[in-house]
Amino acid sequence: MKDEAMLDAKPDQPTAKCPVHMDEPGTGRLAHADADHPAVPQAKIGVLIANLGTPDNYDYWSMRRYLNEFLSDKRVVDYPAWLWQPLLQLVILTKRPFTSGANYKSIWNTDKDESPLLTITKDQTARLAETVAEKFGDGVMVDFCMRYGNPSTTSKVDEMVKAGCEKILFFPLYPHYAGATSATACDQFFRALMTQKWQPAARTVAPYFEHPSYIKALAASVRRAYDAMEEKPEVLVASYHGMPKRYLMEGDPYHCQCQKTTRLLREELGWEEAKIQTTFQSVFGPEGWLRPYTVDHVADLAKQGVKRLAVIAPAFSADCIETLEEINEEICESFEEAGGEHFTYIPCLNDDALHIAALTEVIEENLAGWS
């Protein structure tokens, strides 16, 4: 009789207990809750994609805040704090914001007053929201965050929980796993969950460096670029972000995953082995990093007689400072100064339709049992 009475009760009548989910979607009212019960939104699933981050501007203080957060991350620089922090605060952060700021200024999206990475990530999120909605309706919410800078991971997790996301799929947009990218992004996501009173169920997306749809999207971008050229490049360099070689020796799988992506891309293109070569860029600090270094290798190729060269950056899901400035300017200059004549940078997949389709496929696979 008690249960029958509860079923007949009006939404504003006090009752002894209330269900977890709303019986009246979108009202913010639990069907059998007490009158003073806090509003509860309709239950949803959240898909939170994450990228590295971006400064808010390229001025000194914006750059200093961003670089301080980034370079203070123990996943990025794992030296003891007593050794690293004085060097960082007193030396590096007094000079580097000027040079990094100048680099960002050279690629800044002046129309929207934001970095290209932020612009592209917004576009990717909008496209993903459309494709996910086509598959799952409005019960899945898609948004993005940055590991460093804004919008922060904590703020976006908070927004998702307040919007009713009882389950969150966290998707670091790094095809390859590395402690300094995927792991630190997940660390920050887990920290954000710790701040929630009602903590949602959570999943993280594994690296997708060998996913067939991702490889096909990469190959299509290469074919598209080559088809637009009268004279094809003699060599395609697959340039990946570098890391200290010590990390590989300590068990980080990044190097091996990068090598496999290059091999799978070559096989998808049907090319011989010498046509694609793997290199690593963005060397920082005094210790040895993964080799060969892109900036040196392209010069060596030019000295060996290679006149036409193309570079692709498979480890980046969106064009950013490392591709638009480092590859398109510094690495290009290294090749041309050594005798190279035609340098082509093949853009990241960004919001290309095949890339969005591949990411949607990864999301769908990881939502199995939830959606």
Short mmCIF file of C-alpha atoms in Angstrom, two decimals:
data_model
loop_
_atom_site.label_atom_id
_atom_site.label_comp_id
_atom_site.label_asym_id
_atom_site.label_seq_id
_atom_site.Cartn_x
_atom_site.Cartn_y
_atom_site.Cartn_z
CA MET A 1 0.00 0.00 0.00
CA LYS A 2 2.88 2.35 0.80
CA ASP A 3 4.38 1.94 -2.68
CA GLU A 4 0.98 2.52 -4.32
CA ALA A 5 0.59 5.72 -2.31
CA MET A 6 4.00 6.93 -3.46
CA LEU A 7 3.12 6.28 -7.07
CA ASP A 8 -0.05 8.33 -6.70
CA ALA A 9 1.72 11.21 -4.94
CA LYS A 10 2.10 14.57 -6.65
CA PRO A 11 5.61 15.90 -7.37
CA ASP A 12 5.27 18.62 -4.71
CA GLN A 13 3.99 16.32 -1.96
CA PRO A 14 6.53 15.19 0.69
CA THR A 15 7.19 11.45 0.79
CA ALA A 16 9.38 9.12 2.79
CA LYS A 17 11.87 8.42 0.01
CA CYS A 18 12.74 9.45 -3.53
CA PRO A 19 14.16 7.66 -6.57
CA VAL A 20 17.63 8.42 -7.88
CA HIS A 21 16.44 9.32 -11.40
CA MET A 22 13.77 11.81 -12.34
CA ASP A 23 10.41 10.48 -13.49
CA GLU A 24 9.71 13.83 -15.14
CA PRO A 25 12.66 14.48 -17.51
CA GLY A 26 13.85 18.05 -17.74
CA THR A 27 11.76 19.36 -14.81
CA GLY A 28 14.59 19.40 -12.27
CA ARG A 29 12.12 17.85 -9.80
CA LEU A 30 12.26 14.31 -8.49
CA ALA A 31 8.84 12.74 -8.87
CA HIS A 32 8.47 11.70 -5.23
CA ALA A 33 10.89 14.02 -3.45
CA ASP A 34 10.19 16.22 -0.47
CA ALA A 35 9.31 19.79 -1.39
CA ASP A 36 12.66 21.10 -0.22
CA HIS A 37 14.71 18.46 -2.06
CA PRO A 38 17.38 20.11 -4.27
CA ALA A 39 16.72 20.06 -8.00
CA VAL A 40 18.29 17.13 -9.87
CA PRO A 41 18.89 17.42 -13.63
CA GLN A 42 18.02 14.69 -16.07
CA ALA A 43 20.67 11.98 -16.10
CA LYS A 44 23.18 12.22 -18.96
CA ILE A 45 26.49 10.77 -20.12
CA GLY A 46 29.39 13.17 -20.58
CA VAL A 47 32.17 12.86 -23.17
CA LEU A 48 35.01 15.17 -22.17
CA ILE A 49 37.81 15.48 -24.70
CA ALA A 50 41.11 16.93 -23.49
CA ASN A 51 44.08 18.55 -25.14
CA LEU A 52 47.39 19.88 -23.86
CA GLY A 53 46.50 23.52 -23.31
CA THR A 54 47.08 27.06 -24.40
CA PRO A 55 48.03 30.41 -22.89
CA ASP A 56 45.23 32.99 -22.70
CA ASN A 57 47.40 35.42 -24.64
CA TYR A 58 50.98 35.83 -25.81
CA ASP A 59 51.94 38.64 -23.42
CA TYR A 60 54.62 38.04 -20.78
CA TRP A 61 52.37 37.32 -17.79
CA SER A 62 49.94 35.10 -19.69
CA MET A 63 52.88 33.10 -21.01
CA ARG A 64 54.52 32.93 -17.60
CA ARG A 65 51.36 31.57 -15.94
CA TYR A 66 50.93 28.97 -18.64
CA LEU A 67 54.57 27.88 -18.70
CA ASN A 68 54.72 27.75 -14.91
CA GLU A 69 51.76 25.37 -14.77
CA PHE A 70 53.11 23.27 -17.63
CA LEU A 71 56.75 23.05 -16.52
CA SER A 72 55.83 22.51 -12.85
CA ASP A 73 54.02 19.28 -13.75
CA LYS A 74 56.06 16.37 -12.40
CA ARG A 75 54.89 14.26 -15.34
CA VAL A 76 56.53 16.75 -17.73
CA VAL A 77 59.73 17.50 -15.80
CA ASP A 78 60.43 14.90 -13.13
CA TYR A 79 63.54 16.45 -11.59
CA PRO A 80 63.43 16.96 -7.78
CA ALA A 81 61.61 20.18 -6.85
CA TRP A 82 64.57 21.47 -4.83
CA LEU A 83 66.67 21.31 -8.00
CA TRP A 84 64.11 22.25 -10.66
CA GLN A 85 61.94 24.96 -9.09
CA PRO A 86 64.72 27.52 -8.40
CA LEU A 87 65.97 27.08 -11.97
CA LEU A 88 62.43 27.34 -13.35
CA GLN A 89 61.31 30.35 -11.31
CA LEU A 90 64.54 32.37 -11.32
CA VAL A 91 65.95 31.65 -14.76
CA ILE A 92 63.60 29.94 -17.22
CA LEU A 93 60.44 31.90 -16.40
CA THR A 94 62.24 35.23 -16.57
CA LYS A 95 63.31 34.67 -20.19
CA ARG A 96 61.23 31.99 -21.87
CA PRO A 97 57.85 33.85 -21.74
CA PHE A 98 59.33 36.43 -24.12
CA THR A 99 60.56 33.93 -26.72
CA SER A 100 57.53 31.63 -26.41
CA GLY A 101 55.24 34.65 -26.57
CA ALA A 102 56.87 35.79 -29.81
CA ASN A 103 56.38 32.31 -31.26
CA TYR A 104 52.71 32.28 -30.28
CA LYS A 105 52.24 35.78 -31.69
CA SER A 106 53.45 34.56 -35.10
CA ILE A 107 50.63 31.99 -35.30
CA TRP A 108 47.92 33.66 -33.16
CA ASN A 109 44.34 33.65 -34.44
CA THR A 110 43.86 37.41 -34.35
CA ASP A 111 40.25 37.25 -35.59
CA LYS A 112 39.16 35.28 -32.52
CA ASP A 113 42.00 36.42 -30.25
CA GLU A 114 42.98 32.90 -29.29
CA SER A 115 45.58 30.28 -30.12
CA PRO A 116 45.01 28.01 -33.14
CA LEU A 117 44.87 25.00 -30.81
CA LEU A 118 41.90 26.50 -28.99
CA THR A 119 40.14 27.38 -32.24
CA ILE A 120 40.64 23.90 -33.68
CA THR A 121 39.63 22.12 -30.46
CA LYS A 122 36.40 24.13 -30.39
CA ASP A 123 35.72 23.11 -33.99
CA GLN A 124 36.48 19.46 -33.23
CA THR A 125 34.16 19.53 -30.23
CA ALA A 126 31.32 21.05 -32.25
CA ARG A 127 31.71 18.44 -34.99
CA LEU A 128 31.92 15.60 -32.46
CA ALA A 129 28.84 16.88 -30.64
CA GLU A 130 26.93 16.69 -33.94
CA THR A 131 28.04 13.15 -34.81
CA VAL A 132 27.53 11.86 -31.27
CA ALA A 133 24.05 13.40 -31.16
CA GLU A 134 23.19 11.62 -34.41
CA LYS A 135 24.07 8.29 -32.77
CA PHE A 136 22.92 8.78 -29.19
CA GLY A 137 20.50 11.71 -29.13
CA ASP A 138 20.62 14.42 -26.48
CA GLY A 139 21.46 12.00 -23.68
CA VAL A 140 25.20 12.41 -24.32
CA MET A 141 26.91 15.74 -23.68
CA VAL A 142 30.21 16.53 -25.45
CA ASP A 143 32.64 19.20 -24.25
CA PHE A 144 36.37 19.86 -24.07
CA CYS A 145 38.99 20.92 -21.54
CA MET A 146 42.70 21.71 -21.43
CA ARG A 147 45.27 20.14 -19.13
CA TYR A 148 47.00 23.51 -18.75
CA GLY A 149 45.30 26.88 -19.07
CA ASN A 150 41.62 27.37 -19.87
CA PRO A 151 39.06 25.91 -19.93
CA SER A 152 40.39 23.84 -17.06
CA THR A 153 39.61 20.18 -16.51
CA THR A 154 38.12 20.90 -13.07
CA SER A 155 35.75 23.55 -14.39
CA LYS A 156 34.46 21.30 -17.17
CA VAL A 157 33.96 18.28 -14.92
CA ASP A 158 32.01 20.54 -12.57
CA GLU A 159 29.84 21.78 -15.45
CA MET A 160 29.13 18.23 -16.59
CA VAL A 161 28.14 17.05 -13.12
CA LYS A 162 25.84 20.04 -12.65
CA ALA A 163 24.29 19.30 -16.06
CA GLY A 164 23.40 15.79 -14.86
CA CYS A 165 26.27 13.67 -16.17
CA GLU A 166 26.29 10.60 -13.94
CA LYS A 167 28.88 8.95 -16.20
CA ILE A 168 31.83 10.66 -17.88
CA LEU A 169 34.04 9.29 -20.65
CA PHE A 170 37.35 11.14 -20.53
CA PHE A 171 39.10 11.24 -23.89
CA PRO A 172 42.67 12.63 -24.06
CA LEU A 173 43.19 13.57 -27.71
CA TYR A 174 46.62 11.97 -27.89
CA PRO A 175 46.75 9.01 -30.27
CA HIS A 176 49.86 7.72 -28.46
CA TYR A 177 50.23 7.17 -24.73
CA ALA A 178 52.92 9.09 -22.86
CA GLY A 179 53.28 9.90 -19.21
CA ALA A 180 53.71 13.58 -20.07
CA THR A 181 50.51 13.74 -22.14
CA SER A 182 47.83 11.07 -21.62
CA ALA A 183 48.78 10.25 -18.05
CA THR A 184 48.93 13.81 -16.75
CA ALA A 185 45.60 14.59 -18.45
CA CYS A 186 44.02 11.61 -16.67
CA ASP A 187 45.68 12.60 -13.39
CA GLN A 188 43.98 15.99 -13.61
CA PHE A 189 40.64 14.40 -14.47
CA PHE A 190 40.84 12.16 -11.41
CA ARG A 191 41.73 15.17 -9.25
CA ALA A 192 38.66 16.94 -10.59
CA LEU A 193 36.48 13.96 -9.64
CA MET A 194 37.78 14.23 -6.07
CA THR A 195 36.07 17.62 -5.70
CA GLN A 196 32.59 16.29 -6.49
CA LYS A 197 30.04 15.53 -3.78
CA TRP A 198 28.20 13.17 -6.15
CA GLN A 199 31.03 11.59 -8.06
CA PRO A 200 30.11 10.28 -11.51
CA ALA A 201 31.18 6.90 -12.84
CA ALA A 202 34.23 7.37 -15.06
CA ARG A 203 36.08 5.77 -17.95
CA THR A 204 39.20 6.86 -19.82
CA VAL A 205 39.90 6.23 -23.50
CA ALA A 206 42.97 4.15 -24.30
CA PRO A 207 45.50 5.30 -26.95
CA TYR A 208 44.21 4.89 -30.50
CA PHE A 209 47.56 4.99 -32.36
CA GLU A 210 46.75 1.79 -34.29
CA HIS A 211 43.01 2.23 -34.74
CA PRO A 212 42.21 1.41 -38.39
CA SER A 213 40.04 4.51 -38.88
CA TYR A 214 42.75 6.79 -37.50
CA ILE A 215 45.37 5.23 -39.81
CA LYS A 216 43.03 5.58 -42.80
CA ALA A 217 42.42 9.25 -41.95
CA LEU A 218 46.19 9.86 -41.79
CA ALA A 219 46.73 8.11 -45.10
CA ALA A 220 43.94 10.09 -46.76
CA SER A 221 45.53 13.35 -45.63
CA VAL A 222 48.86 12.29 -47.17
CA ARG A 223 47.24 11.27 -50.46
CA ARG A 224 45.30 14.54 -50.59
CA ALA A 225 48.46 16.59 -50.06
CA TYR A 226 50.47 14.58 -52.61
CA ASP A 227 47.71 14.74 -55.21
CA ALA A 228 47.86 18.54 -55.07
CA MET A 229 51.58 18.59 -55.97
CA GLU A 230 53.05 18.45 -59.47
CA GLU A 231 56.31 17.01 -58.11
CA LYS A 232 55.92 14.53 -55.27
CA PRO A 233 58.20 14.63 -52.19
CA GLU A 234 61.03 12.13 -52.20
CA VAL A 235 60.64 11.42 -48.48
CA LEU A 236 57.84 11.79 -45.94
CA VAL A 237 59.07 12.46 -42.40
CA ALA A 238 56.68 11.46 -39.62
CA SER A 239 57.70 13.84 -36.84
CA TYR A 240 56.51 12.99 -33.33
CA HIS A 241 56.86 15.06 -30.18
CA GLY A 242 60.01 13.98 -28.37
CA MET A 243 60.69 12.84 -24.82
CA PRO A 244 63.80 11.98 -22.82
CA LYS A 245 65.15 8.58 -23.83
CA ARG A 246 65.25 7.75 -20.13
CA TYR A 247 61.43 7.59 -20.13
CA LEU A 248 61.55 4.81 -22.72
CA MET A 249 64.07 2.93 -20.60
CA GLU A 250 61.73 3.33 -17.60
CA GLY A 251 58.81 1.71 -19.44
CA ASP A 252 56.93 4.47 -21.27
CA PRO A 253 55.50 2.88 -24.48
CA TYR A 254 55.35 6.13 -26.50
CA HIS A 255 58.38 5.43 -28.71
CA CYS A 256 57.13 1.99 -29.73
CA GLN A 257 53.61 3.27 -30.43
CA CYS A 258 54.98 6.02 -32.67
CA GLN A 259 57.05 3.51 -34.63
CA LYS A 260 53.98 1.32 -35.12
CA THR A 261 51.88 4.24 -36.39
CA THR A 262 54.52 5.01 -39.00
CA ARG A 263 54.64 1.37 -40.10
CA LEU A 264 50.85 1.10 -40.33
CA LEU A 265 50.67 4.38 -42.27
CA ARG A 266 53.31 3.13 -44.71
CA GLU A 267 51.43 -0.14 -45.19
CA GLU A 268 48.13 1.70 -45.72
CA LEU A 269 49.80 3.87 -48.37
CA GLY A 270 51.48 0.85 -49.95
CA TRP A 271 54.89 2.51 -49.90
CA GLU A 272 58.37 1.05 -49.54
CA GLU A 273 60.07 1.46 -46.18
CA ALA A 274 62.53 4.21 -47.16
CA LYS A 275 59.72 6.54 -48.23
CA ILE A 276 58.62 7.25 -44.63
CA GLN A 277 61.01 7.98 -41.77
CA THR A 278 60.27 8.50 -38.07
CA THR A 279 61.81 11.42 -36.15
CA PHE A 280 61.23 13.32 -32.91
CA GLN A 281 61.01 17.05 -32.28
CA SER A 282 60.76 19.63 -29.44
CA VAL A 283 63.90 18.69 -27.53
CA PHE A 284 64.17 20.44 -24.14
CA GLY A 285 66.81 20.27 -21.43
CA PRO A 286 70.32 18.78 -21.19
CA GLU A 287 69.67 15.02 -21.29
CA GLY A 288 69.39 12.87 -24.40
CA TRP A 289 65.98 12.58 -26.05
CA LEU A 290 64.51 10.11 -28.53
CA ARG A 291 66.38 10.20 -31.83
CA PRO A 292 66.71 11.12 -34.60
CA TYR A 293 65.88 14.77 -33.93
CA THR A 294 63.65 16.13 -36.68
CA VAL A 295 65.45 19.46 -37.02
CA ASP A 296 68.80 17.70 -37.59
CA HIS A 297 67.45 14.83 -39.67
CA VAL A 298 65.79 17.04 -42.31
CA ALA A 299 69.11 18.88 -42.74
CA ASP A 300 70.91 15.56 -43.15
CA LEU A 301 68.41 14.51 -45.81
CA ALA A 302 69.02 17.76 -47.71
CA LYS A 303 72.78 17.22 -47.51
CA GLN A 304 72.26 13.73 -48.92
CA GLY A 305 70.55 15.24 -51.97
CA VAL A 306 66.85 15.18 -51.04
CA LYS A 307 65.29 18.27 -52.65
CA ARG A 308 61.60 17.67 -51.98
CA LEU A 309 60.43 16.78 -48.48
CA ALA A 310 57.09 16.49 -46.70
CA VAL A 311 56.53 16.37 -42.93
CA ILE A 312 53.48 15.06 -41.08
CA ALA A 313 52.88 15.11 -37.31
CA PRO A 314 50.78 12.03 -36.42
CA ALA A 315 51.04 12.49 -32.64
CA PHE A 316 49.14 15.79 -32.70
CA SER A 317 45.36 15.72 -33.10
CA ALA A 318 45.28 19.47 -33.76
CA ASP A 319 47.72 21.98 -35.17
CA CYS A 320 49.47 23.96 -32.46
CA ILE A 321 52.72 25.80 -31.66
CA GLU A 322 54.79 22.64 -32.28
CA THR A 323 53.42 22.20 -35.79
CA LEU A 324 52.58 25.69 -37.05
CA GLU A 325 55.70 27.36 -35.68
CA GLU A 326 58.28 24.65 -35.01
CA ILE A 327 57.70 22.45 -38.07
CA ASN A 328 56.49 25.05 -40.53
CA GLU A 329 59.20 27.55 -39.60
CA GLU A 330 62.19 26.18 -37.67
CA ILE A 331 62.31 22.71 -39.22
CA CYS A 332 61.51 24.07 -42.69
CA GLU A 333 64.39 26.54 -42.36
CA SER A 334 66.75 23.76 -41.30
CA PHE A 335 65.92 21.78 -44.46
CA GLU A 336 66.19 24.74 -46.82
CA GLU A 337 69.42 26.10 -45.33
CA ALA A 338 71.02 22.67 -45.85
CA GLY A 339 70.12 22.67 -49.57
CA GLY A 340 66.53 21.46 -49.65
CA GLU A 341 64.26 23.18 -52.16
CA HIS A 342 60.62 22.20 -51.60
CA PHE A 343 59.28 21.70 -48.08
CA THR A 344 55.65 20.71 -47.45
CA TYR A 345 53.98 20.47 -44.07
CA ILE A 346 50.89 18.23 -44.12
CA PRO A 347 48.46 19.66 -41.55
CA CYS A 348 47.15 17.71 -38.59
CA LEU A 349 43.82 15.96 -39.00
CA ASN A 350 42.08 18.74 -37.03
CA ASP A 351 38.32 18.70 -37.80
CA ASP A 352 38.68 16.78 -41.07
CA ALA A 353 35.60 14.62 -41.70
CA LEU A 354 37.54 11.33 -41.63
CA HIS A 355 39.21 12.34 -38.37
CA ILE A 356 35.89 13.22 -36.75
CA ALA A 357 34.47 9.91 -37.97
CA ALA A 358 37.44 8.04 -36.47
CA LEU A 359 37.12 9.83 -33.12
CA THR A 360 33.37 9.20 -33.09
CA GLU A 361 34.04 5.51 -33.68
CA VAL A 362 36.47 5.46 -30.74
CA ILE A 363 33.88 7.20 -28.56
CA GLU A 364 31.15 4.76 -29.60
CA GLU A 365 33.37 1.78 -28.77
CA ASN A 366 34.15 3.22 -25.34
CA LEU A 367 30.51 4.00 -24.54
CA ALA A 368 29.56 0.33 -24.97
CA GLY A 369 27.32 -0.73 -22.09
CA TRP A 370 26.65 2.88 -21.09
CA SER A 371 24.73 4.32 -24.02
#
